[in-house]
């Protein structure tokens, strides 16, 4: 046997999910072969993860075999998180992965724009202003030109005659505008260096009964000019109905609580025509979806039909000759979208028919530029069709050797080699988080990266496989594989990281007086034996002791805590502070956070570190706080910054005797939506207030409450919210204790808020028992005064406050801290 290896690093703009290589069942392979003869594509447009119609995506991808792509204009960063404490861009990472998990189940494809989900918006005008309409429109035009859909379907309507999220309406407005300009080479001409203009044939709106208020009202709508589809089909090859697959897909949006029951049977979807040549009733009526749409492509259909007719479920490899012939014919076509897409598809079908297993797994999940990494490789041919491995390529390392080996039937060909990561290799990470953006838009400078679901993986292995003399290249990500005693074989992405990570142990540091505060930094080694200097980059008025300090870490993954004493000479200040580690003259400022949930791959999020330093003029009263966590928030850590002792209370802690020790009890966000036992705890909490305690209840969703009453008085929650974070505040009770004791609250305390004022305000209450304190509203709306309600109950104080403290306190907003401290004081 002649045995050698061609080693280098290969940089490709492809992202593959870190999981065990998937082998399709024969019935799935058969469907993939049939898809080779369908040249139709659809783009579904909406605003957020979980906006998409998974019933329709599943149907179009599996029943019709169209390339079906969902473009979500945002990654959902501004939503709430029902499974953890991640917010903003970290939540966007989770929701990105949940969308990808959904697409793996329903067969769709996924794209994004650079728009950031800045939170709920009531009007499309506000949305388009904050997003930078031109740039988001550019991203949508780019996606259409890049993927060339025949049909575009909007999830939402572009009209404003019904209440709707501003992001939703904006997505439809942009889609209509993009449809009209995407074929105009004077629009966004810089894109034409990479793609050509394109004109979709049709644009529809996916109509639904909820636009009309009820199913009964929708039934009365004249749909004679609309298209419709029964998407309730059953797939014998899968043993599932379309709606069952769609439910499983939608249930991947776990952080949004979108778990859905599966259903079966007929179900109609309706489509209102908006633009294009609307011939007949079917979405694709008048659109050629055969190989004859491609110059020179018509003969390919017969070859693939031959493969379909001769396919044997017990031996898929018997049609390899037909597939190889079709592949050669596709390769001979002029370069174009369908030629390239179908070439990729048929190569995958050949791989599946061969039962070909390819794996490249590193001996570590992370390494740094310049490191050498051991990689375990495997090639297993589980068919009787002979193949040979010509070479395995890891471009860039400078080694140049080859393989010429023919694995025996069903006998794994395994070997180990070492690759060297180039000194100039780019770090992995989430590409949209690497450059400073705004709260409303991400910055992505590279045009070719825009819209990708995930970052480019630099570490790939390309296997050159010869099948009947035809060389086929298969490129896969290098991953890390390990054995878990409970879960078995697991995979995660292989990461290229800096030699050291620098994390602040807190994201916000509050200085309530003139004393110094200890600021701790956690350093994590990306390689063995590193040493250098660590320093804070402090704005004017801040002083650290020492100015810098030496650090050393002996072993990779070792973590150490280093600390500085910091004080401020300012009377009041809010500043962002960064920390830098210097090794051999090179500076490093990346922090790392690992996101680990069972339903998505482990995410290694690397971003420039920062922490908010806030110098406050504040007085606090009370010391011991009991906190009942709900869906998850960071308020306990924020209150500890003020010197409060905060104890997280579990269900067993909520007893009459135990609560006596606390100066205040605070319920976390959405606790009444997430903890079923709150209905049993509520009488205990009321008794605590009756005996002199202070109870602070934060916002809860007005639906799916585990009990009807979250107050000891009559009070009804609503969907009222104020999305403008700088909405004017009207002080209704200037002499009320919560605005005066122990801190005098003024309009200045409502400045500098982020994302929103508040959400799920009350809209009905007993005004004899509950006092309104402040009010605010979004433009063109009436004042909302149900965001803070305070009442005496027995000897204590009950406070309902749906203002967004869970956003303001972790962000170090000075005034929010002062108001919250007053609520805790309870007028004492």
mmCIF file of C-alpha atoms in Angstrom, residues 648-659 677 681:
data_model
loop_
_atom_site.group_PDB
_atom_site.id
_atom_site.type_symbol
_atom_site.label_atom_id
_atom_site.label_comp_id
_atom_site.label_asym_id
_atom_site.label_seq_id
_atom_site.Cartn_x
_atom_site.Cartn_y
_atom_site.Cartn_z
ATOM 1 C CA UNK A 648 -32.141 33.075 45.838
ATOM 2 C CA UNK A 649 -35.225 31.340 47.201
ATOM 3 C CA UNK A 650 -36.292 27.927 45.992
ATOM 4 C CA UNK A 651 -39.752 26.498 46.542
ATOM 5 C CA UNK A 652 -38.795 24.995 49.890
ATOM 6 C CA UNK A 653 -37.512 28.358 51.149
ATOM 7 C CA UNK A 654 -40.854 30.131 50.762
ATOM 8 C CA UNK A 655 -42.293 29.648 54.217
ATOM 9 C CA UNK A 656 -43.772 32.074 56.703
ATOM 10 C CA UNK A 657 -40.936 31.690 59.190
ATOM 11 C CA UNK A 658 -38.130 31.831 56.644
ATOM 12 C CA UNK A 659 -39.355 35.027 54.981
ATOM 13 C CA UNK A 677 -45.988 26.419 42.473
ATOM 14 C CA UNK A 681 -46.625 30.442 47.441
#
